[in-house]
Short mmCIF file of N, CA, C and O in Angstrom, two decimals:
data_model
loop_
_atom_site.label_atom_id
_atom_site.label_comp_id
_atom_site.label_asym_id
_atom_site.label_seq_id
_atom_site.Cartn_x
_atom_site.Cartn_y
_atom_site.Cartn_z
N MET A 1 0.84 -1.17 0.00
CA MET A 1 0.00 0.00 0.00
C MET A 1 0.90 1.24 0.00
O MET A 1 1.81 1.34 0.81
N ILE A 2 0.60 2.15 -0.92
CA ILE A 2 1.38 3.38 -1.02
C ILE A 2 0.42 4.56 -0.98
O ILE A 2 -0.47 4.68 -1.82
N GLY A 3 0.59 5.44 0.01
CA GLY A 3 -0.27 6.59 0.18
C GLY A 3 0.04 7.69 -0.81
O GLY A 3 0.99 7.61 -1.59
N PRO A 4 -0.76 8.77 -0.77
CA PRO A 4 -0.55 9.88 -1.70
C PRO A 4 0.77 10.61 -1.43
O PRO A 4 1.23 10.69 -0.30
N ASN A 5 1.34 11.12 -2.50
CA ASN A 5 2.56 11.94 -2.47
C ASN A 5 3.80 11.21 -1.97
O ASN A 5 4.73 11.84 -1.48
N VAL A 6 3.83 9.89 -2.11
CA VAL A 6 5.03 9.14 -1.77
C VAL A 6 6.06 9.35 -2.88
O VAL A 6 5.73 9.32 -4.06
N THR A 7 7.32 9.58 -2.49
CA THR A 7 8.41 9.80 -3.44
C THR A 7 9.45 8.70 -3.29
O THR A 7 9.94 8.46 -2.19
N LEU A 8 9.78 8.04 -4.41
CA LEU A 8 10.86 7.07 -4.45
C LEU A 8 11.99 7.73 -5.22
O LEU A 8 11.92 7.87 -6.45
N ALA A 9 13.02 8.18 -4.51
CA ALA A 9 14.06 9.03 -5.10
C ALA A 9 15.35 8.23 -5.30
O ALA A 9 16.16 8.09 -4.38
N THR A 10 15.53 7.71 -6.51
CA THR A 10 16.72 6.90 -6.80
C THR A 10 17.93 7.69 -7.27
O THR A 10 19.04 7.20 -7.16
N PRO A 11 17.79 8.93 -7.81
CA PRO A 11 18.97 9.64 -8.31
C PRO A 11 19.96 10.00 -7.21
O PRO A 11 19.57 10.39 -6.11
N MET A 12 21.23 9.87 -7.54
CA MET A 12 22.31 10.21 -6.62
C MET A 12 23.26 11.16 -7.36
O MET A 12 23.45 11.03 -8.56
N HIS A 13 23.86 12.08 -6.62
CA HIS A 13 24.79 13.05 -7.19
C HIS A 13 26.05 13.08 -6.34
O HIS A 13 26.00 12.82 -5.14
N PRO A 14 27.18 13.44 -6.94
CA PRO A 14 28.41 13.55 -6.16
C PRO A 14 28.30 14.62 -5.07
O PRO A 14 27.57 15.61 -5.23
N PHE A 15 29.03 14.47 -3.99
CA PHE A 15 29.06 15.44 -2.90
C PHE A 15 29.93 16.64 -3.23
O PHE A 15 29.64 17.76 -2.86
N LEU A 16 31.05 16.41 -3.92
CA LEU A 16 31.98 17.49 -4.21
C LEU A 16 31.48 18.35 -5.36
O LEU A 16 31.10 17.83 -6.41
N PRO A 17 31.48 19.69 -5.19
CA PRO A 17 30.94 20.57 -6.24
C PRO A 17 31.64 20.39 -7.58
O PRO A 17 30.98 20.39 -8.63
N GLU A 18 32.95 20.22 -7.57
CA GLU A 18 33.67 20.08 -8.85
C GLU A 18 33.27 18.81 -9.59
O GLU A 18 33.36 18.74 -10.81
N GLU A 19 32.81 17.80 -8.88
CA GLU A 19 32.31 16.59 -9.53
C GLU A 19 30.84 16.73 -9.90
O GLU A 19 30.36 16.07 -10.82
N ARG A 20 30.11 17.57 -9.18
CA ARG A 20 28.68 17.75 -9.38
C ARG A 20 28.36 18.73 -10.52
O ARG A 20 27.33 18.66 -11.16
N ASN A 21 29.27 19.67 -10.79
CA ASN A 21 29.04 20.68 -11.82
C ASN A 21 28.99 20.06 -13.21
O ASN A 21 29.61 19.03 -13.48
N SER A 22 28.27 20.72 -14.12
CA SER A 22 28.18 20.25 -15.50
C SER A 22 29.56 20.25 -16.15
O SER A 22 30.41 21.09 -15.85
N ARG A 23 29.76 19.32 -17.04
CA ARG A 23 31.01 19.18 -17.77
C ARG A 23 30.72 19.27 -19.27
O ARG A 23 29.61 18.97 -19.71
N LYS A 24 31.73 19.63 -20.02
CA LYS A 24 31.56 19.80 -21.46
C LYS A 24 32.33 18.71 -22.20
O LYS A 24 33.51 18.48 -21.93
N ARG A 25 31.65 18.04 -23.11
CA ARG A 25 32.28 17.02 -23.94
C ARG A 25 33.05 17.69 -25.08
O ARG A 25 32.85 18.87 -25.36
N GLU A 26 33.88 16.91 -25.75
CA GLU A 26 34.65 17.42 -26.88
C GLU A 26 33.76 17.94 -28.00
O GLU A 26 34.13 18.87 -28.71
N ASP A 27 32.55 17.35 -28.13
CA ASP A 27 31.63 17.80 -29.19
C ASP A 27 30.84 19.04 -28.80
O ASP A 27 29.99 19.51 -29.55
N GLY A 28 31.08 19.59 -27.60
CA GLY A 28 30.41 20.80 -27.15
C GLY A 28 29.17 20.57 -26.32
O GLY A 28 28.63 21.51 -25.74
N SER A 29 28.68 19.34 -26.24
CA SER A 29 27.50 19.06 -25.42
C SER A 29 27.91 18.95 -23.95
O SER A 29 29.06 18.72 -23.62
N PHE A 30 26.93 19.14 -23.08
CA PHE A 30 27.17 19.13 -21.65
C PHE A 30 26.61 17.86 -21.02
O PHE A 30 25.66 17.27 -21.52
N TYR A 31 27.21 17.46 -19.91
CA TYR A 31 26.73 16.32 -19.14
C TYR A 31 27.09 16.54 -17.67
O TYR A 31 27.88 17.42 -17.35
N ASN A 32 26.48 15.77 -16.81
CA ASN A 32 26.88 15.77 -15.41
C ASN A 32 26.83 14.35 -14.88
O ASN A 32 26.23 13.48 -15.48
N PHE A 33 27.54 14.15 -13.77
CA PHE A 33 27.55 12.83 -13.15
C PHE A 33 26.28 12.65 -12.35
O PHE A 33 26.00 13.44 -11.44
N GLU A 34 25.52 11.67 -12.69
CA GLU A 34 24.34 11.29 -11.93
C GLU A 34 24.17 9.79 -12.12
O GLU A 34 24.42 9.25 -13.19
N TYR A 35 23.78 9.14 -11.08
CA TYR A 35 23.55 7.70 -11.15
C TYR A 35 22.38 7.38 -10.25
O TYR A 35 21.88 8.24 -9.53
N ALA A 36 21.92 6.16 -10.30
CA ALA A 36 20.77 5.76 -9.49
C ALA A 36 21.16 4.59 -8.60
O ALA A 36 21.97 3.74 -8.98
N LYS A 37 20.59 4.61 -7.40
CA LYS A 37 20.72 3.46 -6.50
C LYS A 37 19.33 2.83 -6.39
O LYS A 37 18.33 3.55 -6.31
N PRO A 38 19.26 1.51 -6.38
CA PRO A 38 17.96 0.85 -6.35
C PRO A 38 17.26 1.02 -5.00
O PRO A 38 17.90 1.22 -3.96
N ILE A 39 15.95 0.97 -5.05
CA ILE A 39 15.11 0.94 -3.85
C ILE A 39 14.38 -0.39 -3.86
O ILE A 39 13.80 -0.76 -4.89
N THR A 40 14.42 -1.10 -2.74
CA THR A 40 13.72 -2.38 -2.64
C THR A 40 12.66 -2.26 -1.55
O THR A 40 12.99 -1.92 -0.41
N ILE A 41 11.42 -2.53 -1.93
CA ILE A 41 10.31 -2.55 -0.98
C ILE A 41 9.74 -3.96 -1.02
O ILE A 41 9.19 -4.38 -2.04
N LYS A 42 9.89 -4.68 0.06
CA LYS A 42 9.44 -6.07 0.12
C LYS A 42 7.92 -6.15 0.20
O LYS A 42 7.23 -5.13 0.30
N ASP A 43 7.38 -7.35 0.20
CA ASP A 43 5.93 -7.57 0.18
C ASP A 43 5.24 -7.06 1.44
O ASP A 43 5.82 -7.03 2.53
N ASN A 44 3.97 -6.70 1.26
CA ASN A 44 3.04 -6.37 2.35
C ASN A 44 3.47 -5.17 3.20
O ASN A 44 3.26 -5.17 4.41
N CYS A 45 4.04 -4.17 2.55
CA CYS A 45 4.40 -2.94 3.26
C CYS A 45 3.31 -1.89 3.08
O CYS A 45 2.54 -1.94 2.13
N TRP A 46 3.30 -0.93 3.98
CA TRP A 46 2.40 0.21 3.88
C TRP A 46 3.25 1.46 4.07
O TRP A 46 3.84 1.67 5.13
N LEU A 47 3.32 2.29 3.04
CA LEU A 47 4.00 3.57 3.10
C LEU A 47 2.91 4.63 3.15
O LEU A 47 2.15 4.79 2.19
N ALA A 48 2.78 5.34 4.27
CA ALA A 48 1.72 6.32 4.45
C ALA A 48 2.01 7.58 3.63
O ALA A 48 3.04 7.68 2.95
N SER A 49 1.14 8.55 3.71
CA SER A 49 1.23 9.78 2.91
C SER A 49 2.55 10.50 3.11
O SER A 49 3.08 10.57 4.21
N ASN A 50 3.06 11.06 2.01
CA ASN A 50 4.23 11.95 2.01
C ASN A 50 5.52 11.31 2.48
O ASN A 50 6.42 12.01 2.93
N VAL A 51 5.65 10.01 2.35
CA VAL A 51 6.90 9.33 2.68
C VAL A 51 7.88 9.55 1.52
O VAL A 51 7.50 9.52 0.36
N VAL A 52 9.15 9.77 1.87
CA VAL A 52 10.23 9.85 0.88
C VAL A 52 11.19 8.71 1.17
O VAL A 52 11.65 8.55 2.30
N VAL A 53 11.48 7.91 0.13
CA VAL A 53 12.42 6.80 0.26
C VAL A 53 13.63 7.13 -0.62
O VAL A 53 13.49 7.33 -1.83
N CYS A 54 14.80 7.18 -0.02
CA CYS A 54 16.03 7.52 -0.74
C CYS A 54 16.65 6.28 -1.39
O CYS A 54 16.43 5.16 -0.94
N GLY A 55 17.43 6.52 -2.43
CA GLY A 55 18.09 5.44 -3.15
C GLY A 55 18.99 4.61 -2.27
O GLY A 55 19.60 5.11 -1.33
N GLY A 56 19.07 3.33 -2.57
CA GLY A 56 19.93 2.41 -1.85
C GLY A 56 19.29 1.78 -0.63
O GLY A 56 19.92 0.99 0.06
N VAL A 57 18.01 2.09 -0.39
CA VAL A 57 17.32 1.63 0.82
C VAL A 57 16.50 0.37 0.52
O VAL A 57 15.92 0.23 -0.55
N THR A 58 16.46 -0.53 1.50
CA THR A 58 15.56 -1.69 1.47
C THR A 58 14.60 -1.58 2.65
O THR A 58 15.03 -1.37 3.79
N ILE A 59 13.31 -1.70 2.35
CA ILE A 59 12.28 -1.74 3.39
C ILE A 59 11.81 -3.19 3.47
O ILE A 59 11.31 -3.74 2.49
N GLY A 60 12.01 -3.79 4.63
CA GLY A 60 11.72 -5.21 4.81
C GLY A 60 10.25 -5.54 4.74
O GLY A 60 9.37 -4.68 4.86
N GLU A 61 9.95 -6.81 4.57
CA GLU A 61 8.58 -7.30 4.45
C GLU A 61 7.74 -6.90 5.65
O GLU A 61 8.20 -6.90 6.79
N GLY A 62 6.48 -6.52 5.37
CA GLY A 62 5.50 -6.27 6.41
C GLY A 62 5.68 -4.97 7.18
O GLY A 62 5.05 -4.79 8.23
N CYS A 63 6.49 -4.05 6.69
CA CYS A 63 6.74 -2.80 7.42
C CYS A 63 5.61 -1.79 7.24
O CYS A 63 4.91 -1.80 6.23
N VAL A 64 5.48 -0.91 8.22
CA VAL A 64 4.62 0.26 8.13
C VAL A 64 5.53 1.47 8.32
O VAL A 64 6.24 1.56 9.32
N ILE A 65 5.48 2.39 7.35
CA ILE A 65 6.28 3.61 7.42
C ILE A 65 5.32 4.77 7.64
O ILE A 65 4.42 5.00 6.83
N GLY A 66 5.49 5.50 8.74
CA GLY A 66 4.58 6.57 9.14
C GLY A 66 4.61 7.76 8.19
O GLY A 66 5.62 8.03 7.52
N ALA A 67 3.50 8.49 8.15
CA ALA A 67 3.34 9.64 7.27
C ALA A 67 4.46 10.66 7.47
O ALA A 67 4.88 10.92 8.59
N GLY A 68 4.95 11.21 6.36
CA GLY A 68 5.95 12.25 6.39
C GLY A 68 7.36 11.78 6.66
O GLY A 68 8.27 12.60 6.77
N SER A 69 7.57 10.49 6.74
CA SER A 69 8.91 9.97 7.04
C SER A 69 9.85 10.11 5.86
O SER A 69 9.43 10.08 4.70
N VAL A 70 11.15 10.25 6.17
CA VAL A 70 12.20 10.26 5.16
C VAL A 70 13.10 9.07 5.46
O VAL A 70 13.84 9.06 6.44
N VAL A 71 13.00 8.05 4.60
CA VAL A 71 13.70 6.79 4.83
C VAL A 71 15.08 6.87 4.18
O VAL A 71 15.19 6.88 2.95
N THR A 72 16.13 6.94 5.01
CA THR A 72 17.50 7.09 4.51
C THR A 72 18.35 5.85 4.73
O THR A 72 19.48 5.79 4.25
N ARG A 73 17.82 4.89 5.47
CA ARG A 73 18.56 3.64 5.71
C ARG A 73 17.59 2.48 5.75
O ARG A 73 16.39 2.66 5.87
N ASP A 74 18.13 1.26 5.68
CA ASP A 74 17.32 0.06 5.64
C ASP A 74 16.43 -0.06 6.88
O ASP A 74 16.83 0.30 7.99
N ILE A 75 15.23 -0.60 6.66
CA ILE A 75 14.28 -0.86 7.74
C ILE A 75 14.08 -2.37 7.80
O ILE A 75 13.73 -3.00 6.79
N PRO A 76 14.29 -2.99 8.97
CA PRO A 76 14.15 -4.45 9.07
C PRO A 76 12.70 -4.90 8.92
O PRO A 76 11.77 -4.11 9.15
N PRO A 77 12.49 -6.16 8.56
CA PRO A 77 11.13 -6.67 8.36
C PRO A 77 10.25 -6.48 9.59
O PRO A 77 10.73 -6.49 10.73
N TYR A 78 8.96 -6.32 9.34
CA TYR A 78 7.92 -6.22 10.37
C TYR A 78 8.24 -5.15 11.42
O TYR A 78 8.18 -5.39 12.61
N SER A 79 8.58 -3.96 10.91
CA SER A 79 8.87 -2.83 11.78
C SER A 79 7.88 -1.71 11.54
O SER A 79 7.45 -1.49 10.40
N LEU A 80 7.53 -1.00 12.60
CA LEU A 80 6.83 0.27 12.50
C LEU A 80 7.92 1.32 12.60
O LEU A 80 8.67 1.36 13.59
N ALA A 81 8.05 2.16 11.58
CA ALA A 81 9.12 3.16 11.54
C ALA A 81 8.53 4.49 11.10
O ALA A 81 7.60 4.54 10.30
N ALA A 82 9.09 5.58 11.64
CA ALA A 82 8.61 6.91 11.29
C ALA A 82 9.66 7.94 11.63
O ALA A 82 10.60 7.67 12.39
N GLY A 83 9.48 9.15 11.09
CA GLY A 83 10.32 10.28 11.45
C GLY A 83 11.20 10.75 10.32
O GLY A 83 11.21 10.21 9.22
N ASN A 84 11.95 11.82 10.62
CA ASN A 84 12.88 12.42 9.68
C ASN A 84 14.18 12.70 10.43
O ASN A 84 14.24 13.68 11.17
N PRO A 85 15.17 11.82 10.30
CA PRO A 85 15.17 10.62 9.48
C PRO A 85 14.31 9.51 10.09
O PRO A 85 14.11 9.48 11.31
N CYS A 86 13.85 8.62 9.25
CA CYS A 86 12.98 7.52 9.68
C CYS A 86 13.76 6.56 10.57
O CYS A 86 14.88 6.17 10.24
N ARG A 87 13.15 6.23 11.70
CA ARG A 87 13.75 5.28 12.65
C ARG A 87 12.71 4.25 13.08
O ARG A 87 11.52 4.55 13.13
N VAL A 88 13.20 3.05 13.39
CA VAL A 88 12.30 2.00 13.87
C VAL A 88 11.78 2.39 15.24
O VAL A 88 12.56 2.71 16.15
N ILE A 89 10.46 2.34 15.38
CA ILE A 89 9.82 2.63 16.67
C ILE A 89 9.64 1.34 17.46
O ILE A 89 9.93 1.28 18.64
N ARG A 90 9.15 0.32 16.75
CA ARG A 90 8.98 -0.99 17.40
C ARG A 90 8.71 -2.04 16.34
O ARG A 90 8.46 -1.73 15.18
N LYS A 91 8.77 -3.29 16.76
CA LYS A 91 8.42 -4.41 15.89
C LYS A 91 6.91 -4.54 15.80
O LYS A 91 6.19 -4.19 16.74
N ILE A 92 6.44 -5.03 14.67
CA ILE A 92 5.03 -5.38 14.50
C ILE A 92 4.91 -6.86 14.85
O ILE A 92 5.63 -7.69 14.29
N THR A 93 4.03 -7.19 15.80
CA THR A 93 3.92 -8.56 16.29
C THR A 93 2.47 -9.03 16.25
O THR A 93 1.57 -8.29 15.86
N GLU A 94 2.25 -10.24 16.71
CA GLU A 94 0.91 -10.83 16.79
C GLU A 94 -0.02 -9.97 17.67
O GLU A 94 -1.22 -9.99 17.50
N LYS A 95 0.53 -9.23 18.61
CA LYS A 95 -0.27 -8.38 19.48
C LYS A 95 -0.96 -7.26 18.71
O LYS A 95 -1.87 -6.61 19.24
N ASN A 96 -0.55 -7.02 17.48
CA ASN A 96 -1.14 -5.95 16.67
C ASN A 96 -2.39 -6.38 15.90
O ASN A 96 -2.96 -5.57 15.17
N HIS A 97 -2.83 -7.63 16.07
CA HIS A 97 -4.05 -8.08 15.41
C HIS A 97 -5.24 -7.23 15.85
O HIS A 97 -5.38 -6.92 17.04
N MET A 98 -6.07 -6.84 14.89
CA MET A 98 -7.30 -6.12 15.23
C MET A 98 -8.29 -7.12 15.79
O MET A 98 -8.42 -8.23 15.28
N LYS A 99 -9.00 -6.76 16.82
CA LYS A 99 -9.93 -7.69 17.45
C LYS A 99 -11.31 -7.50 16.88
O LYS A 99 -11.73 -6.47 16.52
#
């Protein structure tokens, strides 16, 4: 489940300005260094509204990511995680069954 305004941001850029600035090829055209890191979202996850997931991150199976979170590192399976940066709050267990 993916809520409204969720962003999956795979593009990565160099940290150093001289590497990040546009460069000119011999033919006169310009380019810059940009690459992508994969995002892996395992089965049965719920990403609430306005979550941002950064490149290189894996969200484990069965996770719930709270609204407005910015996920910058891996989240283990069956975790409730939220915040900026997103952090695990607790595990999701059998006690979470709706009665």
